[in-house]
């Protein structure tokens, strides 16, 4: 198979690393990729919003499968673009079409969907500029803290959790009337606050059958003890010790199965990964969000636990024969610790040379924000790389990741020293 993978983060490096081990891979291209993906495939300079450019590349390089890492091209309809194009319609794209990707692309769509299918989620209301007063009234009836969510994609920044009612009203106005998040906040979902521990669950589906992937926990805050600003994710672990089989079964029965059945019932053909952001409230699962892609950094711990051939699974998605494929997992624990640029998630510098990468033997290093500068590897983003390790238990896996991180250096590097603290 000749595969084009779209994306450039740690998630994509992990997916590329896994696909590169497939017995049915002929050649792997990554667009645009990073300094790490170059070691397992060929990077190509394509913009993810340039569907015509992607088409040209697919035809000229006789690509027979496209795998989409991030949400943007999916929400923008790359699947529909391929399906609607005579020359491309036979090339499967692993990822949902535009309609199905609304599970992530519109919070209101996702909430309405969950309501129709009795999937547990926080109570909510949706408001626009024209119903701002109703939004204020809704807030007045809720208790603090107040959860405000921009309806559309806002690069992970569109959720505000606010303690004070006046502040919440001010923010609601700024989102709706002053377009705080641009078009993404032309509608705002106000939600009941749910108090509990979060967990990320994943399936891959061909629109009919689904296979579960291992669960993971991601550490979103910049600071130790889960304090400080939200980031894209500072580390991840899998399995998650406090996700016991009873709780995982509840997630499957109350969330996963109704979601797959609901999509089918509504005639929405969903092909690709579904990411369920779950919160555990008194041992009951609630859906915080859907994503139409894998998580990052969760992929950097989930994919290393996959023993089966990932391309074989993708082929099953493309040909709707997923039910015939096997999926087997490594029982070991896997931990990933992110090294980030100092200053991230606020202002940070790029272009710092990274030292020590060649000396790592006990961890997989998945690159995120890196680039090549001749033979050197330099930083090129906030999240720079993940050190992923296996262990007989979580503690051993984490120890190895921290030992590897000790050997890697770049100017002003930062990382959390307590990944997994709540699970040990
Ligand atoms: P989202 O982008 O919907 O995942 O929201 C980002 C983060 O905000 C989540 O990972 C949660 O930590 C938090 N969050 C979102 N919705 C709620 C809620 N209803 N109650 C409590 N926390 C929430
Ligand atoms: N790690 C959370 C996400 O990928 O959205």
Short mmCIF file of N, CA, C and O in Angstrom, two decimals, residues 99-100 103 109-119 258-270:
data_model
loop_
_atom_site.label_atom_id
_atom_site.label_comp_id
_atom_site.label_asym_id
_atom_site.label_seq_id
_atom_site.Cartn_x
_atom_site.Cartn_y
_atom_site.Cartn_z
N UNK A 99 -20.12 15.55 7.68
CA UNK A 99 -21.30 15.44 8.54
C UNK A 99 -20.94 14.72 9.85
O UNK A 99 -21.25 15.18 10.95
N UNK A 100 -20.25 13.58 9.72
CA UNK A 100 -19.90 12.78 10.89
C UNK A 100 -18.91 13.53 11.79
O UNK A 100 -18.96 13.42 13.01
N UNK A 103 -19.47 15.76 15.07
CA UNK A 103 -19.39 15.32 16.48
C UNK A 103 -18.32 16.12 17.21
O UNK A 103 -18.43 16.36 18.40
N UNK A 109 -24.16 20.19 17.86
CA UNK A 109 -24.49 18.97 17.13
C UNK A 109 -24.26 17.75 18.03
O UNK A 109 -25.10 16.85 18.13
N UNK A 110 -23.11 17.74 18.70
CA UNK A 110 -22.76 16.60 19.55
C UNK A 110 -23.76 16.47 20.71
O UNK A 110 -24.21 15.36 21.03
N UNK A 111 -24.12 17.61 21.31
CA UNK A 111 -25.05 17.56 22.44
C UNK A 111 -26.44 17.08 21.98
O UNK A 111 -27.06 16.26 22.64
N UNK A 112 -26.90 17.59 20.84
CA UNK A 112 -28.21 17.16 20.32
C UNK A 112 -28.20 15.66 20.01
O UNK A 112 -29.16 14.95 20.27
N UNK A 113 -27.10 15.22 19.42
CA UNK A 113 -26.93 13.80 19.09
C UNK A 113 -27.03 12.95 20.36
O UNK A 113 -27.74 11.96 20.42
N UNK A 114 -26.32 13.38 21.41
CA UNK A 114 -26.34 12.61 22.66
C UNK A 114 -27.74 12.59 23.28
O UNK A 114 -28.17 11.58 23.81
N UNK A 115 -28.42 13.72 23.15
CA UNK A 115 -29.78 13.79 23.70
C UNK A 115 -30.68 12.79 22.97
O UNK A 115 -31.41 12.04 23.60
N UNK A 116 -30.57 12.78 21.63
CA UNK A 116 -31.43 11.88 20.85
C UNK A 116 -31.18 10.42 21.20
O UNK A 116 -32.08 9.60 21.08
N UNK A 117 -29.95 10.09 21.59
CA UNK A 117 -29.63 8.68 21.81
C UNK A 117 -29.38 8.34 23.28
O UNK A 117 -28.80 7.29 23.57
N UNK A 118 -29.85 9.22 24.15
CA UNK A 118 -29.74 8.94 25.60
C UNK A 118 -28.34 8.64 26.07
O UNK A 118 -28.12 7.73 26.87
N UNK A 119 -27.38 9.37 25.54
CA UNK A 119 -25.99 9.17 25.94
C UNK A 119 -25.71 10.16 27.07
O UNK A 119 -25.99 11.36 26.93
N UNK A 258 -24.28 3.03 22.05
CA UNK A 258 -25.32 3.97 21.59
C UNK A 258 -24.80 4.97 20.55
O UNK A 258 -25.55 5.42 19.69
N UNK A 259 -23.51 5.33 20.63
CA UNK A 259 -22.97 6.28 19.64
C UNK A 259 -22.89 5.60 18.26
O UNK A 259 -23.37 6.16 17.26
N UNK A 260 -22.34 4.41 18.21
CA UNK A 260 -22.21 3.69 16.93
C UNK A 260 -23.59 3.41 16.34
O UNK A 260 -23.85 3.64 15.16
N UNK A 261 -24.49 2.94 17.20
CA UNK A 261 -25.86 2.63 16.73
C UNK A 261 -26.58 3.90 16.29
O UNK A 261 -27.30 3.90 15.30
N UNK A 262 -26.39 4.97 17.06
CA UNK A 262 -27.06 6.24 16.75
C UNK A 262 -26.61 6.79 15.42
O UNK A 262 -27.43 7.27 14.62
N UNK A 263 -25.31 6.71 15.15
CA UNK A 263 -24.80 7.19 13.87
C UNK A 263 -25.44 6.40 12.73
O UNK A 263 -25.92 6.97 11.75
N UNK A 264 -25.47 5.09 12.89
CA UNK A 264 -26.04 4.23 11.84
C UNK A 264 -27.51 4.55 11.62
O UNK A 264 -27.97 4.68 10.49
N UNK A 265 -28.22 4.69 12.73
CA UNK A 265 -29.65 4.94 12.65
C UNK A 265 -29.94 6.25 11.91
O UNK A 265 -30.93 6.37 11.20
N UNK A 266 -29.04 7.22 12.08
CA UNK A 266 -29.25 8.52 11.42
C UNK A 266 -28.67 8.54 10.01
O UNK A 266 -28.64 9.59 9.36
N UNK A 267 -28.17 7.41 9.57
CA UNK A 267 -27.63 7.34 8.20
C UNK A 267 -26.30 8.06 8.05
O UNK A 267 -25.92 8.45 6.95
N UNK A 268 -25.59 8.25 9.17
CA UNK A 268 -24.28 8.91 9.10
C UNK A 268 -23.22 7.81 9.06
O UNK A 268 -23.11 7.02 10.00
N UNK A 269 -22.49 7.75 7.94
CA UNK A 269 -21.47 6.71 7.82
C UNK A 269 -20.17 7.25 8.39
O UNK A 269 -19.54 8.14 7.82
N UNK A 270 -19.79 6.75 9.55
CA UNK A 270 -18.59 7.24 10.24
C UNK A 270 -17.47 6.23 10.03
O UNK A 270 -17.56 5.09 10.46
#
